[in-house]
Structures are given as C-alpha cells and as structure tokens.
mmCIF file of C-alpha atoms in Angstrom:
data_model
loop_
_atom_site.group_PDB
_atom_site.id
_atom_site.type_symbol
_atom_site.label_atom_id
_atom_site.label_comp_id
_atom_site.label_asym_id
_atom_site.label_seq_id
_atom_site.Cartn_x
_atom_site.Cartn_y
_atom_site.Cartn_z
ATOM 1 C CA GLY A 1 0.000 0.000 0.000
ATOM 2 C CA ALA A 2 0.816 3.723 0.030
ATOM 3 C CA VAL A 3 1.941 4.027 -3.573
ATOM 4 C CA VAL A 4 2.433 7.389 -5.234
ATOM 5 C CA SER A 5 2.831 7.653 -8.983
ATOM 6 C CA GLN A 6 4.028 10.480 -11.187
ATOM 7 C CA HIS A 7 3.417 11.044 -14.843
ATOM 8 C CA PRO A 8 5.323 11.501 -16.996
ATOM 9 C CA SER A 9 8.531 10.009 -15.683
ATOM 10 C CA ARG A 10 10.564 11.940 -18.190
ATOM 11 C CA VAL A 11 9.741 14.894 -20.434
ATOM 12 C CA ILE A 12 11.724 16.979 -22.873
ATOM 13 C CA CYS A 13 10.218 20.220 -24.093
ATOM 14 C CA LYS A 14 11.140 23.343 -25.975
ATOM 15 C CA SER A 15 11.805 26.599 -24.231
ATOM 16 C CA GLY A 16 8.636 28.640 -23.819
ATOM 17 C CA THR A 17 6.223 25.739 -23.631
ATOM 18 C CA SER A 18 4.297 24.598 -20.564
ATOM 19 C CA VAL A 19 4.587 21.181 -19.003
ATOM 20 C CA LYS A 20 2.143 19.482 -16.660
ATOM 21 C CA ILE A 21 3.251 16.837 -14.185
ATOM 22 C CA GLU A 22 0.725 14.655 -12.388
ATOM 23 C CA CYS A 23 1.076 13.167 -8.926
ATOM 24 C CA ARG A 24 -1.393 10.489 -7.856
ATOM 25 C CA SER A 25 -1.866 8.566 -4.649
ATOM 26 C CA LEU A 26 -2.975 5.174 -5.929
ATOM 27 C CA ASP A 27 -4.313 3.398 -2.881
ATOM 28 C CA PHE A 28 -4.953 6.105 -0.334
ATOM 29 C CA GLN A 29 -6.427 9.541 -0.032
ATOM 30 C CA ALA A 30 -4.004 12.376 0.545
ATOM 31 C CA THR A 31 -5.058 15.490 2.358
ATOM 32 C CA THR A 32 -1.760 17.125 1.589
ATOM 33 C CA MET A 33 0.683 16.777 -1.276
ATOM 34 C CA PHE A 34 4.110 18.283 -1.576
ATOM 35 C CA TRP A 35 6.237 19.236 -4.546
ATOM 36 C CA TYR A 36 10.005 19.123 -4.365
ATOM 37 C CA ARG A 37 12.730 20.005 -6.775
ATOM 38 C CA GLN A 38 16.072 18.254 -6.845
ATOM 39 C CA PHE A 39 19.096 19.514 -8.746
ATOM 40 C CA PRO A 40 21.798 17.055 -9.794
ATOM 41 C CA LYS A 41 23.723 15.707 -6.820
ATOM 42 C CA GLN A 42 21.844 18.000 -4.482
ATOM 43 C CA SER A 43 19.182 17.733 -1.865
ATOM 44 C CA LEU A 44 15.444 18.085 -2.212
ATOM 45 C CA MET A 45 14.060 21.572 -1.908
ATOM 46 C CA LEU A 46 10.408 21.949 -0.984
ATOM 47 C CA MET A 47 8.648 24.106 -3.545
ATOM 48 C CA ALA A 48 5.083 24.111 -2.279
ATOM 49 C CA THR A 49 2.507 22.391 -0.138
ATOM 50 C CA SER A 50 -0.938 21.781 -1.537
ATOM 51 C CA ASN A 51 -4.095 20.868 0.306
ATOM 52 C CA GLU A 52 -7.092 19.458 -1.490
ATOM 53 C CA GLY A 53 -9.543 22.152 -2.469
ATOM 54 C CA SER A 54 -7.422 25.120 -1.413
ATOM 55 C CA LYS A 55 -4.595 27.214 -2.783
ATOM 56 C CA ALA A 56 -1.064 25.927 -2.524
ATOM 57 C CA THR A 57 1.411 27.410 -0.089
ATOM 58 C CA TYR A 58 4.657 28.258 -1.820
ATOM 59 C CA GLU A 59 8.082 28.381 -0.234
ATOM 60 C CA GLN A 60 10.035 31.577 -0.265
ATOM 61 C CA GLY A 61 11.644 32.226 -3.632
ATOM 62 C CA VAL A 62 9.309 29.957 -5.606
ATOM 63 C CA GLU A 63 7.293 31.825 -8.217
ATOM 64 C CA LYS A 64 3.652 30.847 -7.919
ATOM 65 C CA ASP A 65 2.854 32.105 -11.416
ATOM 66 C CA LYS A 66 5.655 30.022 -12.822
ATOM 67 C CA PHE A 67 4.833 26.807 -11.012
ATOM 68 C CA LEU A 68 1.074 26.344 -10.966
ATOM 69 C CA ILE A 69 -0.218 23.747 -8.550
ATOM 70 C CA ASN A 70 -3.704 22.290 -8.564
ATOM 71 C CA HIS A 71 -4.968 19.785 -6.009
ATOM 72 C CA ALA A 72 -8.458 19.104 -7.242
ATOM 73 C CA SER A 73 -9.041 15.780 -5.540
ATOM 74 C CA LEU A 74 -7.757 13.724 -2.643
ATOM 75 C CA THR A 75 -5.744 11.549 -5.009
ATOM 76 C CA LEU A 76 -4.404 13.968 -7.603
ATOM 77 C CA SER A 77 -2.184 17.028 -7.618
ATOM 78 C CA THR A 78 -0.678 18.616 -10.699
ATOM 79 C CA LEU A 79 2.322 20.876 -11.165
ATOM 80 C CA THR A 80 2.429 22.957 -14.326
ATOM 81 C CA VAL A 81 5.716 24.590 -15.250
ATOM 82 C CA THR A 82 4.644 27.543 -17.365
ATOM 83 C CA SER A 83 6.807 29.034 -20.104
ATOM 84 C CA ALA A 84 9.598 26.644 -19.251
ATOM 85 C CA HIS A 85 13.213 27.682 -19.694
ATOM 86 C CA PRO A 86 16.434 25.666 -19.528
ATOM 87 C CA GLU A 87 17.005 26.725 -15.924
ATOM 88 C CA ASP A 88 13.769 24.922 -15.020
ATOM 89 C CA SER A 89 15.352 21.629 -16.015
ATOM 90 C CA SER A 90 15.391 19.491 -12.919
ATOM 91 C CA PHE A 91 14.050 16.399 -11.185
ATOM 92 C CA TYR A 92 10.629 17.095 -9.694
ATOM 93 C CA ILE A 93 9.383 14.826 -6.941
ATOM 94 C CA CYS A 94 6.008 14.823 -5.267
ATOM 95 C CA SER A 95 4.971 13.297 -1.976
ATOM 96 C CA ALA A 96 1.601 12.661 -0.401
ATOM 97 C CA ARG A 97 0.468 12.596 3.197
ATOM 98 C CA PRO A 98 -2.299 10.099 3.934
ATOM 99 C CA GLN A 99 -5.630 11.141 5.362
ATOM 100 C CA ARG A 100 -5.056 9.371 8.619
ATOM 101 C CA GLU A 101 -3.494 10.077 11.938
ATOM 102 C CA ALA A 102 0.179 9.328 12.171
ATOM 103 C CA LEU A 103 2.660 9.839 14.931
ATOM 104 C CA TYR A 104 5.195 11.259 12.583
ATOM 105 C CA ASN A 105 5.230 13.389 9.454
ATOM 106 C CA GLU A 106 4.308 10.523 7.184
ATOM 107 C CA GLN A 107 4.907 11.243 3.502
ATOM 108 C CA PHE A 108 5.085 8.802 0.608
ATOM 109 C CA PHE A 109 7.168 9.849 -2.346
ATOM 110 C CA GLY A 110 6.588 9.473 -6.045
ATOM 111 C CA PRO A 111 9.338 8.212 -8.361
ATOM 112 C CA GLY A 112 10.030 11.663 -9.755
ATOM 113 C CA THR A 113 9.801 13.386 -13.141
ATOM 114 C CA ARG A 114 12.907 14.393 -15.051
ATOM 115 C CA LEU A 115 12.219 17.643 -16.938
ATOM 116 C CA THR A 116 14.644 18.783 -19.628
ATOM 117 C CA VAL A 117 13.994 22.106 -21.318
ATOM 118 C CA LEU A 118 15.885 22.671 -24.553
ATOM 119 C CA GLY B 1 17.568 28.548 11.065
ATOM 120 C CA GLU B 2 17.182 25.346 9.168
ATOM 121 C CA ASP B 3 20.361 23.683 7.990
ATOM 122 C CA VAL B 4 21.030 19.970 7.710
ATOM 123 C CA GLU B 5 24.495 18.818 6.723
ATOM 124 C CA GLN B 6 25.876 15.464 5.656
ATOM 125 C CA SER B 7 29.169 14.247 4.292
ATOM 126 C CA LEU B 8 28.970 13.820 0.537
ATOM 127 C CA PHE B 9 30.384 10.394 -0.015
ATOM 128 C CA LEU B 10 31.063 7.102 1.761
ATOM 129 C CA SER B 11 32.663 4.008 0.333
ATOM 130 C CA VAL B 12 32.608 0.658 2.159
ATOM 131 C CA ARG B 13 33.394 -2.951 1.456
ATOM 132 C CA GLU B 14 30.547 -5.440 1.237
ATOM 133 C CA GLY B 15 29.908 -7.036 4.636
ATOM 134 C CA ASP B 16 31.329 -4.110 6.608
ATOM 135 C CA SER B 17 29.237 -1.637 8.572
ATOM 136 C CA SER B 18 28.436 1.792 7.167
ATOM 137 C CA VAL B 19 27.895 4.851 9.308
ATOM 138 C CA ILE B 20 26.301 7.904 7.747
ATOM 139 C CA ASN B 21 26.307 11.096 9.777
ATOM 140 C CA CYS B 22 24.051 14.120 9.821
ATOM 141 C CA THR B 23 24.110 17.361 11.764
ATOM 142 C CA TYR B 24 21.220 19.737 12.097
ATOM 143 C CA THR B 25 20.787 23.145 13.631
ATOM 144 C CA ASP B 26 17.156 23.447 14.686
ATOM 145 C CA SER B 27 16.689 22.185 18.224
ATOM 146 C CA SER B 28 12.904 22.209 17.864
ATOM 147 C CA SER B 29 12.957 19.165 15.588
ATOM 148 C CA THR B 30 10.427 16.601 16.727
ATOM 149 C CA TYR B 31 11.155 13.767 14.334
ATOM 150 C CA LEU B 32 14.246 12.905 12.345
ATOM 151 C CA TYR B 33 14.243 10.586 9.380
ATOM 152 C CA TRP B 34 16.467 8.614 7.096
ATOM 153 C CA TYR B 35 15.495 8.206 3.453
ATOM 154 C CA LYS B 36 17.117 6.182 0.680
ATOM 155 C CA GLN B 37 17.132 7.264 -2.947
ATOM 156 C CA GLU B 38 18.211 4.932 -5.714
ATOM 157 C CA PRO B 39 19.278 6.376 -9.084
ATOM 158 C CA GLY B 40 16.468 8.171 -10.895
ATOM 159 C CA ALA B 41 13.914 7.239 -8.264
ATOM 160 C CA GLY B 42 11.955 8.860 -5.476
ATOM 161 C CA LEU B 43 12.653 8.544 -1.792
ATOM 162 C CA GLN B 44 12.012 5.537 0.385
ATOM 163 C CA LEU B 45 11.605 6.043 4.112
ATOM 164 C CA LEU B 46 14.006 3.742 5.935
ATOM 165 C CA THR B 47 13.367 4.707 9.521
ATOM 166 C CA TYR B 48 12.577 7.612 11.791
ATOM 167 C CA ILE B 49 13.241 8.545 15.392
ATOM 168 C CA PHE B 50 11.385 10.742 17.818
ATOM 169 C CA SER B 51 13.491 13.515 19.292
ATOM 170 C CA ASN B 52 13.234 12.237 22.864
ATOM 171 C CA MET B 53 14.862 8.931 21.924
ATOM 172 C CA ASP B 54 18.577 8.192 21.840
ATOM 173 C CA MET B 55 18.553 5.087 19.715
ATOM 174 C CA LYS B 56 16.332 3.044 17.489
ATOM 175 C CA GLN B 57 17.160 -0.305 15.948
ATOM 176 C CA ASP B 58 15.377 -1.902 13.038
ATOM 177 C CA GLN B 59 16.977 -5.065 11.670
ATOM 178 C CA ARG B 60 20.260 -3.983 10.040
ATOM 179 C CA LEU B 61 19.630 -0.319 10.735
ATOM 180 C CA THR B 62 20.586 1.511 13.925
ATOM 181 C CA VAL B 63 19.810 5.179 14.397
ATOM 182 C CA LEU B 64 21.627 7.161 17.055
ATOM 183 C CA LEU B 65 20.509 10.625 18.092
ATOM 184 C CA ASN B 66 22.578 13.020 20.172
ATOM 185 C CA LYS B 67 20.200 15.870 20.744
ATOM 186 C CA LYS B 68 22.713 17.921 22.713
ATOM 187 C CA ASP B 69 25.132 17.948 19.786
ATOM 188 C CA LYS B 70 22.330 17.902 17.179
ATOM 189 C CA HIS B 71 23.902 14.861 15.599
ATOM 190 C CA LEU B 72 22.111 11.962 13.940
ATOM 191 C CA SER B 73 23.680 8.841 12.520
ATOM 192 C CA LEU B 74 22.559 5.802 10.574
ATOM 193 C CA ARG B 75 24.487 2.583 10.898
ATOM 194 C CA ILE B 76 23.916 -0.154 8.346
ATOM 195 C CA ALA B 77 25.227 -3.514 9.488
ATOM 196 C CA ASP B 78 26.513 -6.075 6.987
ATOM 197 C CA THR B 79 26.314 -3.602 4.116
ATOM 198 C CA GLN B 80 25.322 -5.132 0.780
ATOM 199 C CA THR B 81 25.776 -3.906 -2.789
ATOM 200 C CA GLY B 82 22.017 -3.275 -2.889
ATOM 201 C CA ASP B 83 22.521 -0.664 -0.204
ATOM 202 C CA SER B 84 24.389 1.535 -2.684
ATOM 203 C CA ALA B 85 22.274 4.684 -2.976
ATOM 204 C CA ILE B 86 22.017 8.237 -1.715
ATOM 205 C CA TYR B 87 20.904 8.579 1.881
ATOM 206 C CA PHE B 88 19.159 11.689 3.131
ATOM 207 C CA CYS B 89 18.475 12.653 6.677
ATOM 208 C CA ALA B 90 15.518 14.940 7.252
ATOM 209 C CA GLU B 91 13.860 16.717 10.126
ATOM 210 C CA SER B 92 10.394 17.987 10.802
ATOM 211 C CA MET B 93 9.392 20.520 13.364
ATOM 212 C CA GLY B 94 6.243 20.174 15.366
ATOM 213 C CA TYR B 95 3.355 17.775 15.191
ATOM 214 C CA ASN B 96 1.308 20.053 12.979
ATOM 215 C CA THR B 97 4.054 21.106 10.661
ATOM 216 C CA ASP B 98 4.240 19.134 7.455
ATOM 217 C CA LYS B 99 7.490 20.579 6.206
ATOM 218 C CA LEU B 100 10.457 18.248 5.901
ATOM 219 C CA ILE B 101 13.931 19.735 5.771
ATOM 220 C CA PHE B 102 16.327 17.462 3.948
ATOM 221 C CA GLY B 103 20.041 17.099 4.386
ATOM 222 C CA THR B 104 22.495 17.393 1.555
ATOM 223 C CA GLY B 105 22.623 13.640 0.994
ATOM 224 C CA THR B 106 25.393 11.052 1.315
ATOM 225 C CA ARG B 107 26.227 8.815 -1.598
ATOM 226 C CA LEU B 108 27.048 5.333 -0.306
ATOM 227 C CA GLN B 109 29.045 3.097 -2.586
ATOM 228 C CA VAL B 110 29.486 -0.543 -1.638
ATOM 229 C CA PHE B 111 32.195 -2.504 -3.383
ATOM 230 C CA PRO B 112 32.726 -6.279 -3.328
#
C-alpha cells in the first residue's frame, strides 16, 4: 500500500512551452501533497505544499505564477511549469500525506519526473 | 535557522558496517528521518526517530541521536551492494508542521 505515482517520468520540451506533471496517490487519499525540486547531486528543496480544495502554499523564492499547482481531488495534484526555460530543467518529486493520523510526518514519495527544457 | 548537513560520499566494502552522519541546527525538531534514494527514483523512508529517543534499531539499521550535539547517525550492518544509494536525513518541526527539511545527501558506494 501507500503508492504514489508520477506522470510523466521523463519529459523533454522546448523553451517557452508549458509542461504538466501529475502526482497520484494510488491506494490512499491524501489530504496534503508536496512538490520538491532536486538539482543534480543535491538535496530536495520543498517548492510548495498543496491541500485538497485550497490554494497551494509556496516556499520563499518559488514563483507561484511560474509553477502552478492544482490539487483538485484527494488523489491527484498537478504541477504545471509555465513558459519553461532551460534553468527549469530538474528532477521534480512529489509526496503525499495520507488522510489518517500518524505519529510522525508521514509522507510517501513518487518516483520523480525528469524535466529537460531545450 | 534550518540547515542539515551530511558528508557527501562514503565508500565501504561489502559485509562491513556503514555509518552515515548528519548534523542539524534546529533544536525544535520533533522527528528525524532517514530516506534512501536509488538512481532516478523517489525517496524511500528507511526509519525515523522521535526527538526524545537516543537510539532506534530496526533489523540492520541503527539510528543514534545526540540531541545535545544535534547529531544523527545511521548505521547499516553487513552492508550489501544493494545498499548503494544516496541517503538523506531529514527533520520535521512540530506535530502540525508538514514541512520536511532534507540534508544534503550522502552517496554510499558498496564494493565487493
């Protein structure tokens, strides 16, 4: 149980186009989903936290108009990179927090999406 | 402030023990975690420890926490080639705070 999927796993796009990445919790409902960005050989940086049915909370320095997050249901959150540029190339990872009580900050991670902007 | 540091690289021989270290700066951490990331994949939670504990053991994994020195370690006994991956420590602050702060990651390489 507790599987999180991401689609696509890999995407290459031209500069100026928009790319949508989906994050799904397959066998549980997630009240909260998180989007992270990971640069090569570096740590994960939290970009934003999204709660179902409400606006996402963005971390300092993350442009909300650039990285659009929608969390329309308890099993799906999407990240849209608008007008992508080469500097947006990165590994994007989502995680989901189950709708249940947990003693710790329980998050299940997706396998990641490799975005390359040409 | 939030800052979690790890050494970048560790190389061990198969069958030996590995010890991965992590230092953090925020004393209000409530839980600390160890995650494993294999190439091109997401993160897998290995274990976690509550901040009022000193040690936690789970099969081959032993977590030690020195809260006074803000030092966390992960010991992997009988390290196998399948343990080769990047290991991240992470902390979260407060029961109602979802945010995870990740360390810089340690690449563990196991050679035969």
